XYZ file of C-alpha atoms in Angstrom:
673
model
C 93.313 130.527 141.694
C 89.943 131.876 140.566
C 88.548 135.382 140.303
C 88.274 135.097 143.537
C 87.577 131.856 144.684
C 89.541 129.055 147.122
C 89.700 125.478 147.940
C 87.699 123.314 149.835
C 89.777 121.537 152.506
C 88.505 118.043 153.323
C 88.328 118.453 157.026
C 85.389 120.612 157.420
C 81.902 119.916 155.938
C 79.307 122.773 155.513
C 76.037 121.412 154.085
C 72.517 123.278 153.919
C 69.736 121.830 155.848
C 66.114 122.476 155.691
C 66.127 123.671 159.174
C 64.025 126.494 160.350
C 66.104 130.118 160.276
C 65.357 133.924 160.673
C 62.844 134.752 157.544
C 64.332 136.900 154.925
C 63.032 139.297 152.599
C 63.015 138.153 148.765
C 63.767 141.570 148.049
C 66.926 141.346 150.124
C 67.963 138.700 147.527
C 66.466 139.107 144.283
C 67.030 141.687 141.529
C 64.857 142.137 138.602
C 66.644 144.117 135.691
C 63.668 143.176 132.984
C 60.380 142.172 134.232
C 58.347 139.513 132.002
C 55.182 139.432 133.592
C 53.585 137.037 130.606
C 56.955 134.970 130.798
C 56.739 131.499 131.377
C 59.835 130.271 133.246
C 62.633 131.959 135.694
C 66.380 131.881 135.454
C 67.807 132.398 138.773
C 71.586 133.478 138.574
C 74.516 133.230 141.038
C 77.256 135.693 140.981
C 80.783 134.875 141.299
C 82.951 135.398 144.502
C 83.260 139.479 144.435
C 80.647 139.839 141.933
C 77.193 141.490 142.633
C 73.586 140.825 140.784
C 74.154 143.229 138.110
C 76.542 141.208 136.532
C 73.802 139.482 134.692
C 72.421 142.676 133.455
C 73.294 141.973 129.780
C 72.031 138.274 130.128
C 68.933 139.183 131.305
C 68.326 141.982 128.470
C 69.559 139.355 126.019
C 66.602 136.599 126.923
C 63.553 136.500 125.082
C 60.124 138.002 126.946
C 59.073 134.482 127.741
C 61.992 133.880 130.357
C 62.557 136.233 133.243
C 65.714 136.836 134.722
C 66.449 136.768 138.931
C 69.839 137.568 139.805
C 70.839 136.845 143.358
C 72.430 139.804 145.711
C 74.812 138.612 148.243
C 74.888 140.315 151.396
C 78.199 142.743 152.061
C 77.879 144.666 148.908
C 76.151 147.458 146.950
C 72.765 148.278 148.695
C 73.421 145.359 151.198
C 76.967 146.564 152.219
C 75.781 147.084 155.623
C 75.493 143.437 156.347
C 78.016 141.015 157.015
C 79.363 138.928 154.190
C 78.282 135.295 154.793
C 80.528 133.097 156.561
C 79.649 129.907 154.622
C 77.817 128.612 151.497
C 74.746 127.263 153.335
C 74.029 130.611 154.785
C 73.768 132.004 151.270
C 71.959 128.751 149.818
C 69.470 129.252 152.840
C 68.669 132.705 151.929
C 68.455 132.339 148.266
C 65.893 129.254 148.766
C 63.898 131.124 151.307
C 63.819 134.126 149.187
C 62.650 132.105 146.051
C 59.327 130.480 147.891
C 57.395 133.347 146.454
C 58.612 132.653 142.955
C 56.747 128.778 142.561
C 54.154 129.894 140.110
C 56.659 128.896 137.108
C 59.564 126.762 136.132
C 62.714 127.911 138.175
C 66.423 127.178 136.416
C 68.954 127.862 138.273
C 72.579 129.108 136.985
C 75.665 129.691 138.669
C 79.125 131.272 137.649
C 82.402 130.130 139.284
C 81.660 130.468 142.998
C 78.163 131.056 142.312
C 77.694 127.445 140.868
C 78.367 125.824 144.358
C 75.750 127.868 145.832
C 73.234 127.320 142.967
C 73.969 123.471 143.633
C 73.220 124.067 147.476
C 70.205 126.066 146.839
C 68.756 123.489 144.518
C 69.629 120.644 146.875
C 67.201 122.786 149.440
C 64.501 123.391 147.092
C 64.057 119.889 145.880
C 62.989 119.158 149.500
C 59.620 121.026 148.669
C 59.605 120.689 145.105
C 61.766 120.684 141.979
C 64.252 122.577 140.026
C 64.011 122.355 136.068
C 67.477 122.465 135.442
C 71.174 123.407 137.118
C 73.247 125.389 134.576
C 76.915 125.952 136.161
C 79.656 127.903 134.711
C 83.255 128.550 134.741
C 83.192 126.008 138.048
C 84.768 122.699 138.908
C 82.421 119.990 140.451
C 81.244 120.226 144.093
C 83.278 117.259 145.280
C 86.591 118.490 143.653
C 89.364 120.175 145.476
C 89.712 123.554 143.727
C 93.367 123.507 144.339
C 92.961 127.487 145.446
C 95.486 129.323 148.055
C 94.350 131.208 150.786
C 93.812 134.795 149.630
C 94.434 135.971 153.528
C 97.640 134.882 153.129
C 97.893 136.557 149.403
C 99.234 140.001 149.029
C 96.807 142.700 147.110
C 99.608 142.559 143.921
C 99.385 138.821 143.894
C 95.474 139.179 143.649
C 95.472 141.799 141.346
C 97.791 140.060 138.859
C 95.599 137.107 139.199
C 92.349 139.213 138.485
C 94.245 140.529 135.198
C 95.024 136.997 133.836
C 91.306 135.773 134.563
C 89.619 139.468 133.206
C 86.405 140.202 134.388
C 87.308 143.736 136.407
C 88.118 146.559 133.580
C 91.846 148.040 134.074
C 90.567 151.310 135.000
C 88.594 149.866 137.980
C 91.582 147.900 139.120
C 93.401 151.462 139.163
C 90.946 153.166 141.063
C 92.187 152.761 144.759
C 88.878 152.875 146.147
C 87.111 150.337 143.833
C 90.180 148.350 144.089
C 89.861 148.346 148.017
C 85.942 147.265 147.793
C 86.889 144.446 145.158
C 89.632 143.256 147.603
C 87.429 143.355 150.786
C 84.697 141.253 148.863
C 87.061 138.775 147.285
C 88.870 137.728 150.865
C 85.270 137.946 152.419
C 83.552 135.433 150.253
C 86.923 133.055 149.477
C 86.280 132.392 153.491
C 83.090 130.403 152.766
C 84.329 128.811 149.539
C 87.289 127.466 151.628
C 85.019 126.016 154.428
C 83.101 124.252 151.870
C 83.013 120.610 151.380
C 80.779 118.221 149.102
C 80.242 114.600 149.563
C 81.014 112.379 146.139
C 77.428 111.250 146.425
C 75.582 114.359 146.753
C 72.826 114.405 144.212
C 70.190 116.251 142.718
C 67.337 114.960 140.695
C 67.452 117.870 138.154
C 69.388 117.488 135.053
C 72.846 119.593 135.007
C 74.190 121.622 131.913
C 78.139 122.754 132.228
C 79.080 125.828 130.281
C 82.840 125.984 129.884
C 84.351 128.732 128.063
C 86.769 127.761 125.094
C 89.746 130.440 126.606
C 89.208 129.876 129.978
C 92.796 129.671 131.820
C 91.291 128.001 135.074
C 89.018 125.141 134.064
C 89.242 122.312 131.317
C 86.991 119.766 129.878
C 88.528 117.082 131.961
C 88.042 118.569 135.152
C 83.945 119.551 134.235
C 83.222 115.759 133.581
C 82.491 115.253 137.254
C 79.450 116.963 137.712
C 78.047 114.054 136.163
C 78.165 112.547 139.575
C 76.051 115.061 140.952
C 72.656 114.276 139.157
C 70.249 111.361 138.896
C 69.276 113.602 135.671
C 70.691 113.982 132.379
C 73.839 115.975 132.174
C 76.018 117.538 129.263
C 78.742 120.068 128.502
C 78.354 123.296 126.132
C 81.253 125.307 125.042
C 80.893 129.228 124.875
C 83.833 131.342 123.409
C 85.845 133.667 125.213
C 87.668 133.603 128.526
C 86.683 132.919 132.603
C 84.208 135.467 132.619
C 82.508 135.038 128.928
C 78.968 134.507 130.449
C 78.717 137.642 132.118
C 79.961 139.566 128.738
C 77.833 141.222 126.159
C 76.800 138.960 123.083
C 78.472 135.862 124.757
C 75.967 133.635 122.993
C 74.523 132.231 126.265
C 71.229 133.672 125.946
C 70.248 131.642 122.795
C 71.556 128.494 124.402
C 69.896 128.793 127.618
C 66.733 129.828 125.781
C 66.855 126.385 123.779
C 67.486 124.353 126.872
C 64.791 126.524 128.876
C 62.388 126.189 126.118
C 62.969 122.316 125.584
C 62.285 121.735 129.538
C 59.063 123.073 129.718
C 56.329 120.573 129.487
C 54.010 122.153 126.713
C 55.647 124.287 123.791
C 54.707 127.694 123.564
C 51.988 128.186 121.127
C 49.580 130.843 120.327
C 46.891 130.809 123.190
C 48.987 129.449 125.688
C 50.045 131.976 127.666
C 48.023 135.124 128.570
C 47.710 137.818 125.870
C 48.241 141.489 127.113
C 45.450 143.948 126.324
C 45.433 145.524 122.967
C 47.087 149.372 123.556
C 44.127 150.454 121.177
C 41.710 149.092 124.062
C 42.519 152.732 125.534
C 40.176 153.981 123.041
C 37.259 151.739 123.758
C 37.603 152.704 127.354
C 37.333 156.423 126.872
C 34.063 155.568 125.124
C 32.990 153.378 127.696
C 33.763 155.828 130.370
C 31.640 158.318 128.222
C 28.739 156.474 128.975
C 28.933 158.051 132.652
C 29.780 161.294 131.527
C 33.584 160.938 132.182
C 35.764 162.565 129.831
C 39.897 162.430 129.568
C 41.052 164.997 132.099
C 43.780 166.089 129.078
C 43.297 166.158 125.393
C 44.034 162.909 123.312
C 45.147 165.174 120.369
C 48.960 165.247 121.320
C 49.684 168.337 119.163
C 47.780 170.259 121.429
C 49.235 170.045 124.690
C 51.973 172.624 124.406
C 49.441 175.288 124.384
C 47.768 173.609 127.097
C 51.002 173.253 129.188
C 52.005 176.890 128.982
C 49.073 178.004 130.824
C 50.320 175.651 133.982
C 54.137 176.345 133.578
C 56.179 179.415 134.225
C 56.860 181.554 130.983
C 60.412 181.104 131.652
C 59.785 177.354 132.407
C 57.993 176.828 129.042
C 60.432 178.445 126.916
C 63.204 176.222 128.127
C 61.221 173.410 127.092
C 59.453 174.625 124.068
C 62.110 176.849 122.592
C 64.017 176.139 119.467
C 67.448 177.788 117.897
C 67.290 180.649 116.019
C 64.469 181.593 113.937
C 62.961 177.534 114.570
C 63.643 176.407 110.783
C 64.955 173.400 112.086
C 61.907 172.451 114.677
C 59.344 173.119 111.644
C 61.501 171.081 109.425
C 61.245 167.901 111.234
C 57.463 168.400 111.460
C 57.247 169.443 107.548
C 59.370 165.918 106.888
C 56.619 163.820 108.575
C 53.655 165.593 106.458
C 55.458 165.154 103.210
C 55.044 161.417 103.649
C 51.925 159.804 103.272
C 50.812 156.189 104.848
C 49.265 153.541 102.400
C 47.047 151.483 103.645
C 46.662 147.630 103.152
C 43.435 145.648 103.385
C 42.138 142.273 104.509
C 45.631 140.935 106.269
C 44.183 139.471 109.534
C 45.321 141.596 111.884
C 43.059 140.991 114.817
C 46.033 140.780 116.738
C 49.353 142.974 116.988
C 52.403 142.544 118.234
C 53.973 146.062 119.137
C 57.370 144.621 120.592
C 60.929 145.070 119.041
C 64.540 143.837 120.168
C 67.004 146.641 120.200
C 70.579 146.472 121.339
C 69.239 142.463 122.353
C 66.532 143.668 124.747
C 63.244 143.341 124.468
C 60.881 146.328 124.434
C 57.077 146.286 124.641
C 56.835 148.510 122.087
C 59.485 150.645 119.459
C 59.145 153.590 121.728
C 61.531 154.896 124.336
C 61.155 158.211 126.457
C 63.884 160.777 125.338
C 66.250 162.265 127.702
C 65.080 165.283 128.803
C 66.992 167.882 131.193
C 66.001 169.697 134.334
C 62.305 168.232 134.594
C 61.348 169.885 137.791
C 61.019 173.151 136.039
C 57.475 171.244 134.367
C 57.025 169.580 137.679
C 58.016 169.569 141.338
C 58.635 165.601 140.933
C 60.568 166.004 137.682
C 62.193 162.554 136.425
C 60.929 160.597 139.208
C 57.134 161.347 137.813
C 58.130 160.726 134.292
C 60.056 157.488 135.088
C 56.708 156.320 137.046
C 54.676 157.045 134.288
C 56.808 155.493 131.684
C 56.969 152.178 133.841
C 53.138 152.305 134.314
C 52.749 152.551 130.197
C 55.450 149.921 129.727
C 57.934 152.073 128.143
C 61.552 152.229 128.667
C 63.045 155.747 130.092
C 66.348 157.678 128.921
C 67.671 159.651 131.786
C 69.643 162.829 130.889
C 72.927 163.438 132.419
C 71.263 166.908 133.068
C 68.636 165.586 135.494
C 66.832 167.175 138.675
C 67.439 163.720 140.543
C 70.146 161.657 140.456
C 69.990 158.491 138.470
C 70.303 156.080 141.495
C 66.543 157.874 142.779
C 65.341 157.673 139.393
C 66.654 154.115 138.829
C 64.742 153.025 142.377
C 61.357 154.787 141.261
C 61.584 153.242 138.115
C 61.306 149.914 139.545
C 62.203 146.881 137.152
C 61.441 148.652 134.055
C 64.129 148.986 131.352
C 66.374 152.256 131.375
C 68.906 153.932 129.656
C 71.170 156.565 130.583
C 72.198 159.799 128.085
C 75.643 160.847 128.740
C 76.519 164.375 128.087
C 80.503 163.620 127.975
C 81.949 166.058 130.613
C 85.594 167.368 129.604
C 86.794 166.115 133.168
C 87.435 162.558 132.355
C 87.349 161.361 136.066
C 84.056 162.566 136.158
C 83.135 160.736 133.197
C 84.452 157.639 134.463
C 83.110 157.890 137.880
C 79.395 158.683 135.917
C 79.802 155.510 133.908
C 80.473 153.256 136.978
C 77.503 154.815 138.687
C 75.006 153.949 135.732
C 76.021 150.312 135.706
C 75.915 150.011 139.383
C 72.410 151.295 139.181
C 70.987 149.096 136.524
C 70.800 151.186 133.395
C 71.248 148.828 130.315
C 72.424 151.108 127.479
C 74.411 154.594 127.414
C 73.556 157.101 124.892
C 76.115 159.619 124.099
C 74.899 162.789 122.776
C 77.067 164.522 120.487
C 75.375 167.375 118.949
C 75.405 169.672 121.538
C 79.262 170.409 122.607
C 77.666 173.727 123.397
C 74.129 175.228 123.936
C 72.436 176.486 120.948
C 71.473 180.046 120.124
C 68.215 180.010 121.665
C 66.271 183.438 121.811
C 63.471 181.896 123.952
C 66.023 181.459 126.736
C 68.152 184.450 125.934
C 64.986 186.660 126.137
C 63.885 185.439 129.630
C 67.565 185.304 130.610
C 66.970 182.022 132.038
C 68.799 178.664 132.087
C 67.807 175.732 134.908
C 71.491 175.071 135.442
C 72.939 178.262 136.407
C 69.963 178.016 139.103
C 71.152 174.647 140.710
C 68.635 172.538 138.550
C 69.495 169.704 136.408
C 72.883 168.963 137.853
C 72.017 166.429 140.516
C 73.910 163.969 138.959
C 77.042 165.630 138.957
C 76.427 167.016 142.921
C 75.518 163.462 143.657
C 79.105 162.075 142.142
C 81.948 161.634 144.675
C 84.347 162.447 141.965
C 82.824 165.842 141.237
C 82.454 166.718 144.936
C 86.086 165.942 145.532
C 87.143 168.785 142.977
C 85.123 171.255 145.214
C 86.563 173.356 147.677
C 86.052 172.389 151.088
C 82.814 174.115 152.857
C 82.084 175.292 149.371
C 78.393 176.021 148.821
C 75.902 175.406 145.766
C 77.238 178.371 144.058
C 80.565 176.728 143.412
C 79.044 173.423 142.481
C 77.049 175.228 139.707
C 80.200 177.079 138.514
C 82.416 173.820 138.770
C 79.776 172.103 136.954
C 79.582 174.994 134.104
C 83.470 174.589 133.833
C 83.479 170.968 132.933
C 80.139 170.011 131.644
C 80.744 170.986 127.886
C 83.338 169.132 126.008
C 83.701 170.540 122.517
C 87.591 169.071 121.816
C 85.856 165.549 121.476
C 86.664 163.300 118.199
C 85.798 160.259 117.315
C 89.515 158.940 118.692
C 88.177 159.485 122.012
C 85.288 157.021 122.032
C 87.830 154.002 122.278
C 88.488 155.302 125.622
C 84.719 155.152 126.685
C 84.127 151.624 124.750
C 86.962 150.315 127.043
C 85.172 151.700 130.385
C 82.012 149.653 130.153
C 80.533 146.870 128.804
C 77.127 148.268 128.636
C 76.041 149.100 124.633
C 76.599 152.739 123.587
C 74.431 154.500 121.118
C 75.741 157.757 119.606
C 72.921 160.254 119.445
C 72.763 163.437 117.453
C 73.730 161.738 113.861
C 72.557 163.131 110.533
C 75.216 162.326 108.423
C 76.269 159.267 106.615
C 79.863 159.500 107.193
C 79.459 160.201 111.104
C 77.375 157.137 111.162
C 79.833 155.015 109.894
C 82.703 156.644 112.144
C 80.613 156.111 115.199
C 80.323 152.399 114.701
C 84.030 152.188 113.455
C 85.064 153.547 116.881
C 83.333 151.277 119.003
C 79.711 152.582 119.050
C 76.792 149.646 119.184
C 74.217 151.827 116.921
C 73.234 155.198 116.322
C 70.404 157.664 117.050
C 69.417 160.110 114.114
C 68.629 163.433 115.889
C 69.209 166.946 115.244
C 68.011 168.105 119.220
C 64.309 168.407 118.514
C 65.710 171.654 116.174
C 67.106 173.024 119.848
C 70.717 173.115 118.476
C 71.402 174.604 114.677
C 69.109 176.533 113.053
C 68.268 175.751 109.629
C 69.299 172.311 109.883
C 68.064 169.047 108.159
C 64.924 167.300 109.334
C 66.059 164.302 111.318
C 63.133 162.401 109.382
C 64.658 163.285 106.063
C 68.243 161.985 107.216
C 67.106 158.575 108.663
C 67.027 156.760 105.326
C 70.596 157.642 103.882
C 71.896 156.941 107.892
C 69.989 153.474 107.718
C 71.700 152.517 104.094
C 75.151 153.801 105.400
C 75.197 151.511 108.273
C 72.950 148.553 106.874
C 70.182 146.381 108.251
C 71.570 144.778 111.042
C 72.839 148.107 113.214
C 70.386 149.267 115.589
C 69.107 152.930 114.462
C 66.958 154.807 116.572
C 65.514 158.384 115.789
C 64.033 161.422 117.380
C 62.972 165.139 116.447
C 59.663 166.007 115.474
C 57.786 162.696 116.545
C 54.436 163.762 117.998
C 51.611 161.066 116.819
C 51.483 156.891 116.529
C 51.446 157.646 112.875
C 54.588 159.308 112.957
C 55.898 156.287 114.558
C 54.875 154.231 111.955
C 56.463 156.507 109.079
C 59.714 156.647 111.156
C 59.669 152.653 111.427
C 59.012 152.715 107.410
C 61.966 154.775 106.712
C 64.435 152.884 108.799
C 64.337 153.301 112.507
C 64.288 150.201 114.682
C 62.549 152.636 117.213
C 61.674 156.154 118.336
C 62.741 158.392 121.068
C 59.809 160.508 122.388
C 60.312 164.025 123.661
C 58.577 167.239 124.115
C 54.981 165.765 124.351
C 55.372 163.777 127.572
C 57.297 166.793 129.243
C 54.033 168.574 128.576
C 52.076 165.667 130.066
C 54.205 166.072 132.571
C 53.639 169.735 133.488
C 49.915 169.377 133.188
C 49.266 166.211 135.485
C 52.548 164.767 136.686
C 52.740 161.421 136.441
C 49.078 160.497 135.229
C 49.822 163.164 132.839
C 52.993 161.059 131.359
C 50.832 157.780 131.283
C 48.183 159.705 129.603
C 50.510 160.756 127.042
C 52.155 157.454 126.313
C 48.718 155.457 126.187
C 47.560 157.813 123.597
C 50.597 157.370 121.650
C 50.813 153.674 121.826
C 46.642 153.105 121.087
C 47.114 155.492 117.786
C 50.333 153.314 117.131
C 48.305 150.174 117.435
C 45.345 151.428 115.215
C 47.702 152.769 112.553
C 49.355 149.122 112.326
C 45.810 147.619 112.181
C 45.102 150.003 109.293
C 47.846 149.530 107.285
C 47.613 145.716 107.583
C 50.518 145.093 110.133
C 50.688 142.396 112.807
C 53.964 143.108 113.850
C 56.512 145.922 113.666
C 58.771 143.933 111.321
C 55.602 144.185 108.816
C 56.249 148.107 108.878
C 58.330 148.475 105.777
C 59.152 151.327 103.069
C 56.344 149.899 100.854
C 53.541 151.421 103.358
C 54.816 154.920 102.837
C 54.828 157.136 99.590
C 55.834 160.994 99.129
C 52.921 163.442 99.214
C 51.429 163.810 95.669
C 49.780 161.321 93.137
C 50.507 157.528 93.951
C 52.575 156.042 91.131
C 51.324 153.168 90.329
C 53.714 149.912 90.457
C 54.697 147.673 87.360
C 52.510 144.868 86.855
C 53.461 141.953 88.289
């Protein structure tokens, strides 16, 4: 038996037709995790039986910026749970085909995994009635005309199905041991299995589109011999590609599928992608030109373009205790001052006449293509700055094309923030609670809500000694702000006494939120519970960076929490080169703490960072003007970065190297030649 699929009895025939039916909304059927506004092709992915659209989150992140992934969401699951599951493959194919009607502006490539291969095949047949499908990819699935030789799942007990799930993989063991999740998995498996059993395809059913079969070399269910009959279902070319791994290899991180799919998709396009073939987005520095042109009409920016002045401006509009919470540092503030002094000790060394009329600010981090080497850092309890808090901040980030990292201690739930973010990439920062049931529940929700990385903060086993907060006797969490991810969590709520009030929730949050007992030996536990990439934030010592990677992390964030934790600590920028040297060039290394300007970003990249997390200035923008304030801060930052790259002769982020920075003082001339 497959992960959930079943046989196709020969006595029943179900084929899609072009007959009219009730119109469907594309938003019901299609999810986009990483919008590619300037992409030139779309890959439509169909999940396996029992699966959902988010099975393709990792694949979406790994694709280049010229290929946009659209993931199909079947009815009966996640946000469509209130709808009945489809009764036949034809209904699924017809719904998807209608939903794709609005996506005809770019070539469509279809990819179906396991049962999804049959839905993709029938969808392609419908789409070819009104146009063409560029190529069909099928993964871990026998041809549609074959008998899949499956038992009826309705006749099998739960234990039998679970045993087969363990054999095939794809469902993490902790989820199989969770009664509520297992109940939902079994419901969907049996529901999806019924239309599969009712499906039959004639031997002579064909597509004009070419077909490429993807087969994992350790798939316990499918073999090369079984895959060969896919050739009979196309009049175009066909072939088979082997991937490493098991039945669910396609949906796993670093499967190797993304480069393979990219090659096929690019080769299939009629014209090769060259400079000038596609629309080029406006340069970030055009924001400066727009300000000057607006000045002709007497208009000036609502907020200062000097991002280092926003703190004083925000002080006027924020309550004293809120400003003290956001701006405050540990102890005497020595670490916070050291962060800025470290940036001041380095000077940029411009290079001339390098032909940089266009700059590419994009970078690839954790297989995800970012428009610029900047993400918004996680900041807790943002409603202390603005009534909309994280919702306004994430919308501002999305408008500026910058990913948002949501704090565990946010004022709005991760699901609400994800909805506000739309298709813009988002990561989740985890303060690992001392209750593992709650920790695991948070991680499950993170994956379900479409976040594409987890950032585990390790430099906050307890709050730092912050006089600014202590003098005002104010911490937002004890007032119920910043704990929405916990009060919305089923595992957390189940631990509260029946009929308890908000005070009980705050007290229970205070009991479990800190976890000073954690060691590197605990990280494998988290690694086993998520397929998302994990970054460890708060690294300053090179040995800790190596321990993080050895324990299962995918990368690190060099950070001292913006100077808010340990007074008298080393500056994050000063720690960055040693950490980069310790982990090597291939490991993602990000940094935060003290970054204020675009030239700061260039310095951080030159000293070893792949990208930076940007914190307090956007909070001040949020306090001053909500979403518009966040957008303003980011447009200023990225315009400054774009101009700094121009003035240092860098056409791309990869050109920012260590020879562009020099320590303060007289420049030492390099040897001749």
